[in-house]
mmCIF file of C-alpha atoms in Angstrom:
data_model
loop_
_atom_site.group_PDB
_atom_site.id
_atom_site.type_symbol
_atom_site.label_atom_id
_atom_site.label_comp_id
_atom_site.label_asym_id
_atom_site.label_seq_id
_atom_site.Cartn_x
_atom_site.Cartn_y
_atom_site.Cartn_z
ATOM 1 C CA MET G 240 25.055 -26.767 -43.016
ATOM 2 C CA ARG G 241 21.270 -26.320 -42.929
ATOM 3 C CA GLY G 242 20.775 -29.977 -42.040
ATOM 4 C CA THR G 243 23.360 -29.721 -39.257
ATOM 5 C CA VAL G 244 21.587 -26.724 -37.690
ATOM 6 C CA ARG G 245 18.212 -28.450 -37.852
ATOM 7 C CA SER G 246 19.541 -31.677 -36.371
ATOM 8 C CA THR G 247 21.240 -29.742 -33.547
ATOM 9 C CA ILE G 248 18.011 -27.919 -32.728
ATOM 10 C CA ASP G 249 16.071 -31.184 -32.870
ATOM 11 C CA ALA G 250 18.544 -32.819 -30.473
ATOM 12 C CA HIS G 251 18.264 -29.920 -28.001
ATOM 13 C CA ARG G 252 14.649 -28.809 -28.318
ATOM 14 C CA LEU G 253 14.135 -27.123 -24.957
ATOM 15 C CA ALA G 254 17.524 -25.399 -24.932
ATOM 16 C CA SER G 255 16.969 -24.162 -28.499
ATOM 17 C CA PHE G 256 13.479 -22.914 -27.645
ATOM 18 C CA LEU G 257 14.734 -20.958 -24.639
ATOM 19 C CA LEU G 258 17.713 -19.567 -26.548
ATOM 20 C CA VAL G 259 15.598 -18.190 -29.389
ATOM 21 C CA THR G 260 12.840 -17.031 -27.018
ATOM 22 C CA TYR G 261 15.167 -15.105 -24.730
ATOM 23 C CA ALA G 262 17.243 -13.703 -27.599
ATOM 24 C CA PHE G 263 14.171 -12.356 -29.413
ATOM 25 C CA THR G 264 12.528 -10.816 -26.358
ATOM 26 C CA TRP G 265 15.626 -9.516 -24.600
ATOM 27 C CA THR G 266 16.945 -7.888 -27.777
ATOM 28 C CA ILE G 267 13.740 -5.896 -28.264
ATOM 29 C CA GLN G 268 13.204 -5.023 -24.624
ATOM 30 C CA GLY G 269 16.898 -4.331 -24.056
ATOM 31 C CA ALA G 270 16.897 -1.872 -26.951
ATOM 32 C CA LEU G 271 13.711 -0.302 -25.540
ATOM 33 C CA ALA G 272 15.335 0.173 -22.140
ATOM 34 C CA ALA G 273 18.503 1.620 -23.719
ATOM 35 C CA SER G 274 16.434 4.091 -25.740
ATOM 36 C CA GLY G 275 15.057 5.701 -22.581
ATOM 37 C CA MET G 276 11.551 5.811 -24.060
ATOM 38 C CA GLU G 277 8.931 6.847 -21.512
ATOM 39 C CA ALA G 278 5.715 4.933 -20.894
ATOM 40 C CA SER G 279 3.261 5.432 -23.778
ATOM 41 C CA TRP G 280 1.126 3.443 -26.218
ATOM 42 C CA THR G 281 4.183 3.020 -28.451
ATOM 43 C CA HIS G 282 6.151 1.776 -25.460
ATOM 44 C CA SER G 283 3.376 -0.708 -24.615
ATOM 45 C CA ILE G 284 3.155 -1.960 -28.200
ATOM 46 C CA LEU G 285 6.907 -2.544 -28.387
ATOM 47 C CA ILE G 286 6.842 -4.469 -25.101
ATOM 48 C CA GLY G 287 4.004 -6.553 -26.553
ATOM 49 C CA LEU G 288 6.119 -7.199 -29.643
ATOM 50 C CA GLY G 289 8.833 -8.576 -27.403
ATOM 51 C CA GLY G 290 6.204 -10.896 -25.967
ATOM 52 C CA PHE G 291 6.229 -12.869 -29.215
ATOM 53 C CA GLY G 292 9.571 -14.418 -28.283
ATOM 54 C CA PRO G 293 8.017 -17.687 -26.996
ATOM 55 C CA PRO G 294 5.945 -18.430 -30.130
ATOM 56 C CA VAL G 295 8.914 -17.503 -32.351
ATOM 57 C CA GLY G 296 11.139 -19.857 -30.378
ATOM 58 C CA ALA G 297 8.547 -22.637 -30.549
ATOM 59 C CA ALA G 298 8.014 -22.177 -34.297
ATOM 60 C CA VAL G 299 11.752 -22.486 -34.960
ATOM 61 C CA VAL G 300 12.018 -25.729 -32.985
ATOM 62 C CA VAL G 301 8.852 -27.324 -34.396
ATOM 63 C CA TRP G 302 10.036 -26.520 -37.925
ATOM 64 C CA ALA G 303 13.596 -27.736 -37.331
ATOM 65 C CA SER G 304 12.350 -30.940 -35.684
ATOM 66 C CA GLU G 305 10.023 -31.627 -38.633
ATOM 67 C CA GLY G 306 6.941 -31.412 -36.466
ATOM 68 C CA SER G 307 3.613 -30.035 -37.607
ATOM 69 C CA LEU G 308 3.384 -26.243 -37.558
ATOM 70 C CA ARG G 309 -0.284 -26.624 -38.444
ATOM 71 C CA GLN G 310 -0.999 -28.801 -35.398
ATOM 72 C CA TRP G 311 1.020 -26.506 -33.160
ATOM 73 C CA VAL G 312 -0.729 -23.314 -34.329
ATOM 74 C CA GLY G 313 -4.066 -25.157 -34.321
ATOM 75 C CA GLN G 314 -3.979 -25.130 -30.514
ATOM 76 C CA LEU G 315 -4.619 -21.389 -30.696
ATOM 77 C CA PHE G 316 -7.918 -22.023 -32.502
ATOM 78 C CA LYS G 317 -9.182 -24.855 -30.300
ATOM 79 C CA TRP G 318 -12.360 -23.233 -29.038
ATOM 80 C CA ARG G 319 -14.660 -26.249 -28.738
ATOM 81 C CA ILE G 320 -13.870 -27.012 -25.108
ATOM 82 C CA GLY G 321 -17.314 -26.855 -23.533
ATOM 83 C CA ALA G 322 -19.185 -24.024 -21.819
ATOM 84 C CA LYS G 323 -17.852 -25.067 -18.394
ATOM 85 C CA TRP G 324 -14.251 -24.326 -19.307
ATOM 86 C CA TRP G 325 -15.060 -21.027 -20.996
ATOM 87 C CA LEU G 326 -16.995 -19.991 -17.903
ATOM 88 C CA LEU G 327 -14.000 -20.844 -15.729
ATOM 89 C CA ALA G 328 -11.538 -19.058 -18.038
ATOM 90 C CA LEU G 329 -13.650 -15.892 -17.935
ATOM 91 C CA ALA G 330 -14.944 -15.957 -14.357
ATOM 92 C CA LEU G 331 -11.986 -17.204 -12.304
ATOM 93 C CA PRO G 332 -9.948 -13.999 -12.797
ATOM 94 C CA LEU G 333 -12.899 -12.014 -11.427
ATOM 95 C CA LEU G 334 -13.228 -14.376 -8.459
ATOM 96 C CA ILE G 335 -9.504 -14.073 -7.697
ATOM 97 C CA LEU G 336 -9.823 -10.276 -7.919
ATOM 98 C CA ALA G 337 -12.815 -10.267 -5.563
ATOM 99 C CA LEU G 338 -11.096 -12.452 -2.966
ATOM 100 C CA GLY G 339 -7.909 -10.415 -3.119
ATOM 101 C CA SER G 340 -9.854 -7.154 -2.808
ATOM 102 C CA VAL G 341 -11.771 -8.385 0.243
ATOM 103 C CA LEU G 342 -8.497 -9.415 1.877
ATOM 104 C CA PHE G 343 -6.941 -6.043 1.014
ATOM 105 C CA VAL G 344 -9.834 -4.158 2.632
ATOM 106 C CA ALA G 345 -9.896 -6.485 5.659
ATOM 107 C CA LEU G 346 -6.228 -5.689 6.343
ATOM 108 C CA GLY G 347 -6.856 -1.949 6.223
ATOM 109 C CA GLY G 348 -6.110 -1.175 2.590
ATOM 110 C CA PRO G 349 -7.609 2.148 1.387
ATOM 111 C CA VAL G 350 -10.235 1.939 -1.356
ATOM 112 C CA ASP G 351 -11.849 4.384 -3.755
ATOM 113 C CA LEU G 352 -14.971 2.927 -5.355
ATOM 114 C CA ASP G 353 -15.804 6.243 -7.060
ATOM 115 C CA SER G 354 -12.905 5.752 -9.471
ATOM 116 C CA PHE G 355 -13.997 2.222 -10.436
ATOM 117 C CA PRO G 356 -13.681 1.964 -14.253
ATOM 118 C CA PHE G 357 -16.492 1.187 -16.655
ATOM 119 C CA PRO G 358 -17.013 -2.642 -16.560
ATOM 120 C CA GLY G 359 -17.040 -2.838 -20.358
ATOM 121 C CA ILE G 360 -13.308 -2.077 -20.312
ATOM 122 C CA TYR G 361 -12.848 -5.679 -19.162
ATOM 123 C CA LEU G 362 -13.823 -6.903 -22.636
ATOM 124 C CA PHE G 363 -11.251 -4.623 -24.256
ATOM 125 C CA ALA G 364 -8.630 -5.776 -21.733
ATOM 126 C CA LEU G 365 -9.416 -9.410 -22.567
ATOM 127 C CA VAL G 366 -9.047 -8.883 -26.316
ATOM 128 C CA TRP G 367 -5.905 -6.754 -25.996
ATOM 129 C CA GLY G 368 -4.420 -9.100 -23.429
ATOM 130 C CA THR G 369 -5.114 -12.178 -25.548
ATOM 131 C CA VAL G 370 -3.476 -10.941 -28.739
ATOM 132 C CA TRP G 371 -0.794 -8.536 -27.469
ATOM 133 C CA GLY G 372 -0.715 -8.108 -23.702
ATOM 134 C CA GLY G 373 0.419 -11.541 -22.505
ATOM 135 C CA GLY G 374 -1.744 -14.118 -24.233
ATOM 136 C CA GLN G 375 0.507 -14.087 -27.306
ATOM 137 C CA GLU G 376 3.183 -15.825 -25.222
ATOM 138 C CA GLU G 377 1.116 -18.955 -24.726
ATOM 139 C CA LEU G 378 1.859 -20.723 -28.029
ATOM 140 C CA GLY G 379 5.377 -20.932 -26.634
ATOM 141 C CA TRP G 380 5.069 -21.566 -22.902
ATOM 142 C CA ARG G 381 1.971 -23.746 -22.786
ATOM 143 C CA GLY G 382 1.672 -24.628 -26.477
ATOM 144 C CA PHE G 383 5.235 -25.916 -26.770
ATOM 145 C CA MET G 384 7.401 -26.041 -23.651
ATOM 146 C CA LEU G 385 4.724 -27.597 -21.440
ATOM 147 C CA PRO G 386 3.837 -30.576 -23.682
ATOM 148 C CA VAL G 387 7.536 -31.218 -24.388
ATOM 149 C CA LEU G 388 8.244 -31.406 -20.653
ATOM 150 C CA GLN G 389 5.095 -33.407 -19.937
ATOM 151 C CA GLU G 390 6.336 -36.134 -22.238
ATOM 152 C CA ARG G 391 8.864 -37.024 -19.525
ATOM 153 C CA TYR G 392 7.755 -35.332 -16.299
ATOM 154 C CA SER G 393 4.592 -34.865 -14.262
ATOM 155 C CA ALA G 394 2.341 -31.904 -14.941
ATOM 156 C CA LEU G 395 3.374 -30.273 -11.661
ATOM 157 C CA VAL G 396 7.117 -30.578 -12.269
ATOM 158 C CA SER G 397 6.612 -29.358 -15.837
ATOM 159 C CA SER G 398 4.576 -26.387 -14.568
ATOM 160 C CA LEU G 399 7.277 -25.381 -12.113
ATOM 161 C CA ALA G 400 9.978 -25.617 -14.790
ATOM 162 C CA VAL G 401 7.936 -23.487 -17.197
ATOM 163 C CA GLY G 402 7.180 -21.046 -14.383
ATOM 164 C CA VAL G 403 10.859 -20.502 -13.572
ATOM 165 C CA ALA G 404 11.767 -20.027 -17.248
ATOM 166 C CA TRP G 405 8.788 -17.708 -17.672
ATOM 167 C CA ALA G 406 9.729 -15.590 -14.641
ATOM 168 C CA LEU G 407 13.383 -15.214 -15.716
ATOM 169 C CA TRP G 408 12.246 -14.251 -19.216
ATOM 170 C CA HIS G 409 10.650 -11.125 -17.671
ATOM 171 C CA LEU G 410 13.993 -9.886 -16.315
ATOM 172 C CA PRO G 411 14.315 -6.913 -18.741
ATOM 173 C CA LEU G 412 10.908 -5.624 -17.591
ATOM 174 C CA LEU G 413 11.962 -5.862 -13.943
ATOM 175 C CA LEU G 414 15.126 -3.868 -14.632
ATOM 176 C CA ASN G 415 13.504 -1.175 -16.804
ATOM 177 C CA ALA G 416 12.220 1.643 -14.568
ATOM 178 C CA THR G 417 9.774 2.822 -17.256
ATOM 179 C CA THR G 418 7.700 -0.379 -17.055
ATOM 180 C CA ILE G 419 5.080 -1.285 -14.451
ATOM 181 C CA HIS G 420 7.222 -4.207 -13.305
ATOM 182 C CA GLY G 421 10.327 -2.038 -13.018
ATOM 183 C CA GLY G 422 8.511 0.473 -10.827
ATOM 184 C CA TRP G 423 7.817 -2.106 -8.134
ATOM 185 C CA SER G 424 9.939 -2.538 -5.033
ATOM 186 C CA ARG G 425 12.156 -5.632 -4.838
ATOM 187 C CA SER G 426 9.745 -7.224 -2.358
ATOM 188 C CA GLN G 427 6.841 -6.711 -4.768
ATOM 189 C CA GLN G 428 8.902 -8.183 -7.598
ATOM 190 C CA LEU G 429 9.687 -11.234 -5.480
ATOM 191 C CA ILE G 430 6.007 -11.742 -4.657
ATOM 192 C CA TRP G 431 5.198 -11.387 -8.331
ATOM 193 C CA VAL G 432 7.656 -14.194 -9.153
ATOM 194 C CA PHE G 433 5.693 -16.465 -6.804
ATOM 195 C CA THR G 434 2.466 -15.496 -8.585
ATOM 196 C CA ILE G 435 4.100 -16.331 -11.923
ATOM 197 C CA ILE G 436 4.918 -19.848 -10.710
ATOM 198 C CA ALA G 437 1.455 -20.280 -9.187
ATOM 199 C CA GLY G 438 -0.031 -18.974 -12.428
ATOM 200 C CA SER G 439 1.972 -21.541 -14.348
ATOM 201 C CA ILE G 440 0.160 -24.275 -12.402
ATOM 202 C CA LEU G 441 -3.220 -22.670 -13.170
ATOM 203 C CA TRP G 442 -2.386 -22.331 -16.861
ATOM 204 C CA THR G 443 -1.306 -26.001 -16.976
ATOM 205 C CA TRP G 444 -4.586 -27.016 -15.381
ATOM 206 C CA MET G 445 -6.516 -25.074 -18.029
ATOM 207 C CA TYR G 446 -4.367 -26.377 -20.914
ATOM 208 C CA ASN G 447 -4.482 -30.014 -19.830
ATOM 209 C CA SER G 448 -8.157 -29.953 -18.885
ATOM 210 C CA THR G 449 -9.176 -28.587 -22.288
ATOM 211 C CA GLY G 450 -7.083 -31.090 -24.198
ATOM 212 C CA GLY G 451 -4.540 -28.491 -25.273
ATOM 213 C CA SER G 452 -6.483 -25.276 -25.919
ATOM 214 C CA VAL G 453 -3.940 -22.460 -26.062
ATOM 215 C CA LEU G 454 -6.826 -20.098 -26.812
ATOM 216 C CA ALA G 455 -8.468 -20.819 -23.438
ATOM 217 C CA VAL G 456 -5.133 -20.339 -21.663
ATOM 218 C CA ALA G 457 -4.484 -17.055 -23.493
ATOM 219 C CA VAL G 458 -7.912 -15.693 -22.501
ATOM 220 C CA PHE G 459 -7.393 -16.870 -18.913
ATOM 221 C CA HIS G 460 -3.948 -15.221 -18.907
ATOM 222 C CA ALA G 461 -5.429 -11.969 -20.230
ATOM 223 C CA GLY G 462 -8.129 -12.026 -17.561
ATOM 224 C CA ILE G 463 -5.592 -12.375 -14.752
ATOM 225 C CA ASN G 464 -3.493 -9.555 -16.228
ATOM 226 C CA ALA G 465 -6.581 -7.331 -16.340
ATOM 227 C CA MET G 466 -7.251 -7.656 -12.604
ATOM 228 C CA GLY G 467 -5.139 -4.602 -11.787
ATOM 229 C CA ILE G 468 -7.511 -2.368 -13.751
ATOM 230 C CA PHE G 469 -10.385 -3.167 -11.402
ATOM 231 C CA HIS G 470 -8.568 -3.332 -8.073
ATOM 232 C CA PRO G 471 -10.503 -1.002 -5.700
ATOM 233 C CA ALA G 472 -7.370 0.418 -4.038
ATOM 234 C CA ASP G 473 -7.267 4.203 -3.695
ATOM 235 C CA MET G 474 -4.386 5.029 -6.022
ATOM 236 C CA ALA G 475 -4.041 8.547 -4.595
ATOM 237 C CA VAL G 476 -3.226 7.003 -1.211
ATOM 238 C CA LEU G 477 -1.071 4.199 -2.640
ATOM 239 C CA ALA G 478 1.073 6.746 -4.469
ATOM 240 C CA PRO G 479 0.640 10.208 -2.907
ATOM 241 C CA GLY G 480 2.210 12.833 -5.130
ATOM 242 C CA GLY G 481 3.202 10.085 -7.547
ATOM 243 C CA VAL G 482 5.534 8.446 -4.993
ATOM 244 C CA PRO G 483 4.477 4.848 -4.178
ATOM 245 C CA ASP G 484 3.843 4.054 -0.532
ATOM 246 C CA PRO G 485 5.993 0.906 0.043
ATOM 247 C CA TRP G 486 3.768 -0.721 2.668
ATOM 248 C CA LEU G 487 0.423 -0.172 0.923
ATOM 249 C CA ASN G 488 1.759 -1.311 -2.439
ATOM 250 C CA PHE G 489 3.257 -4.379 -0.758
ATOM 251 C CA LEU G 490 -0.123 -5.053 0.872
ATOM 252 C CA ALA G 491 -1.926 -4.781 -2.468
ATOM 253 C CA GLU G 492 0.536 -7.176 -4.096
ATOM 254 C CA VAL G 493 0.397 -9.733 -1.274
ATOM 255 C CA THR G 494 -3.390 -9.779 -1.014
ATOM 256 C CA GLY G 495 -3.651 -10.165 -4.778
ATOM 257 C CA ALA G 496 -1.200 -13.080 -4.743
ATOM 258 C CA VAL G 497 -2.769 -15.071 -1.888
ATOM 259 C CA PRO G 498 -5.932 -16.215 -3.771
ATOM 260 C CA LEU G 499 -3.861 -17.123 -6.843
ATOM 261 C CA VAL G 500 -1.385 -19.226 -4.859
ATOM 262 C CA ALA G 501 -4.182 -20.807 -2.793
ATOM 263 C CA LEU G 502 -6.098 -21.807 -5.923
ATOM 264 C CA ALA G 503 -2.967 -23.349 -7.454
ATOM 265 C CA ALA G 504 -2.383 -25.406 -4.287
ATOM 266 C CA LEU G 505 -6.037 -26.482 -4.247
ATOM 267 C CA LEU G 506 -5.854 -27.715 -7.844
ATOM 268 C CA VAL G 507 -2.794 -29.818 -7.027
ATOM 269 C CA VAL G 508 -4.700 -31.406 -4.122
ATOM 270 C CA ILE G 509 -7.845 -32.035 -6.184
ATOM 271 C CA TYR G 510 -6.314 -33.344 -9.415
ATOM 272 C CA GLY G 511 -2.904 -34.598 -8.318
ATOM 273 C CA ALA G 512 0.569 -33.721 -9.514
ATOM 274 C CA GLU G 513 0.689 -36.230 -12.369
ATOM 275 C CA HIS G 514 -1.874 -34.649 -14.705
ATOM 276 C CA LEU G 515 -3.274 -31.571 -12.899
ATOM 277 C CA ALA G 516 -6.459 -32.211 -14.839
ATOM 278 C CA PRO G 517 -9.402 -34.637 -15.091
ATOM 279 C CA ARG G 518 -7.797 -36.242 -18.169
ATOM 280 C CA GLU G 519 -4.428 -37.379 -19.526
ATOM 281 C CA ARG G 520 -1.861 -34.612 -19.950
ATOM 282 C CA PRO G 521 -1.016 -33.628 -23.559
ATOM 283 C CA GLY G 522 2.450 -34.399 -24.911
ATOM 284 C CA LEU G 523 4.408 -34.202 -28.140
ATOM 285 C CA GLU G 524 1.420 -35.308 -30.205
ATOM 286 C CA ARG G 525 0.145 -31.730 -29.962
ATOM 287 C CA LEU G 526 3.168 -30.650 -31.979
ATOM 288 C CA GLY G 527 3.254 -33.502 -34.457
ATOM 289 C CA LEU G 528 6.546 -34.644 -32.926
ATOM 290 C CA ASP G 529 7.816 -38.064 -31.947
#
């Protein structure tokens, strides 16, 4: 029986990965939504726990396919990638934030610089985001699904496929009114889906360019997630009396998405769809799989 299960998983690696990933995450986040728990640190921690669905799904498939769990996990500790790539992983989120903020102000968005948070919070946001607030997903999406797809398809096609799966995986958060995602309007949620797919291209570029460093991607992911903390928008105007202003929130979301999407398109033009990087795209060798 055990051999039959393993052989079935091995024969259907991507389907098995997605099944386990979605089942793990949706069970936790579905139970959280059903509980009616309000936003809190406990709420945030439980959502982060659900974020471990992708690495759990990847671990199951790598094990069942008799790959190398050590090689797979080793991608998370690949830090020797050169100063250039660490600079890009850390600085690009800030550049995207700056460009989006300038666009927001230029289109009449209200700002409140007096409430700008202490810059040192960015370091905390990076650490938290890397280990619990989004970066923990990357051993699954980029550390497993991407190289499996890249064995057969171009980096761009693989990125789009991962992006769609990644966006759909967030569905419980979009439907739960107690989460940030669930509090957005449908138009904001739709824009966010486009940023997810654009982000998937950026993450592929970082992963492929660093020879498969999940750590660099996780830090980059955390940096992008932290942008909202430092957005200069006047929150009192965006949500007067705690009620979000639809137009201003839409404007903030659109102007934040434009630089991200533009950068993704630029990378495709510069590096090409085949590898999206200045080197060969990683494949199954990163997982110790044939």
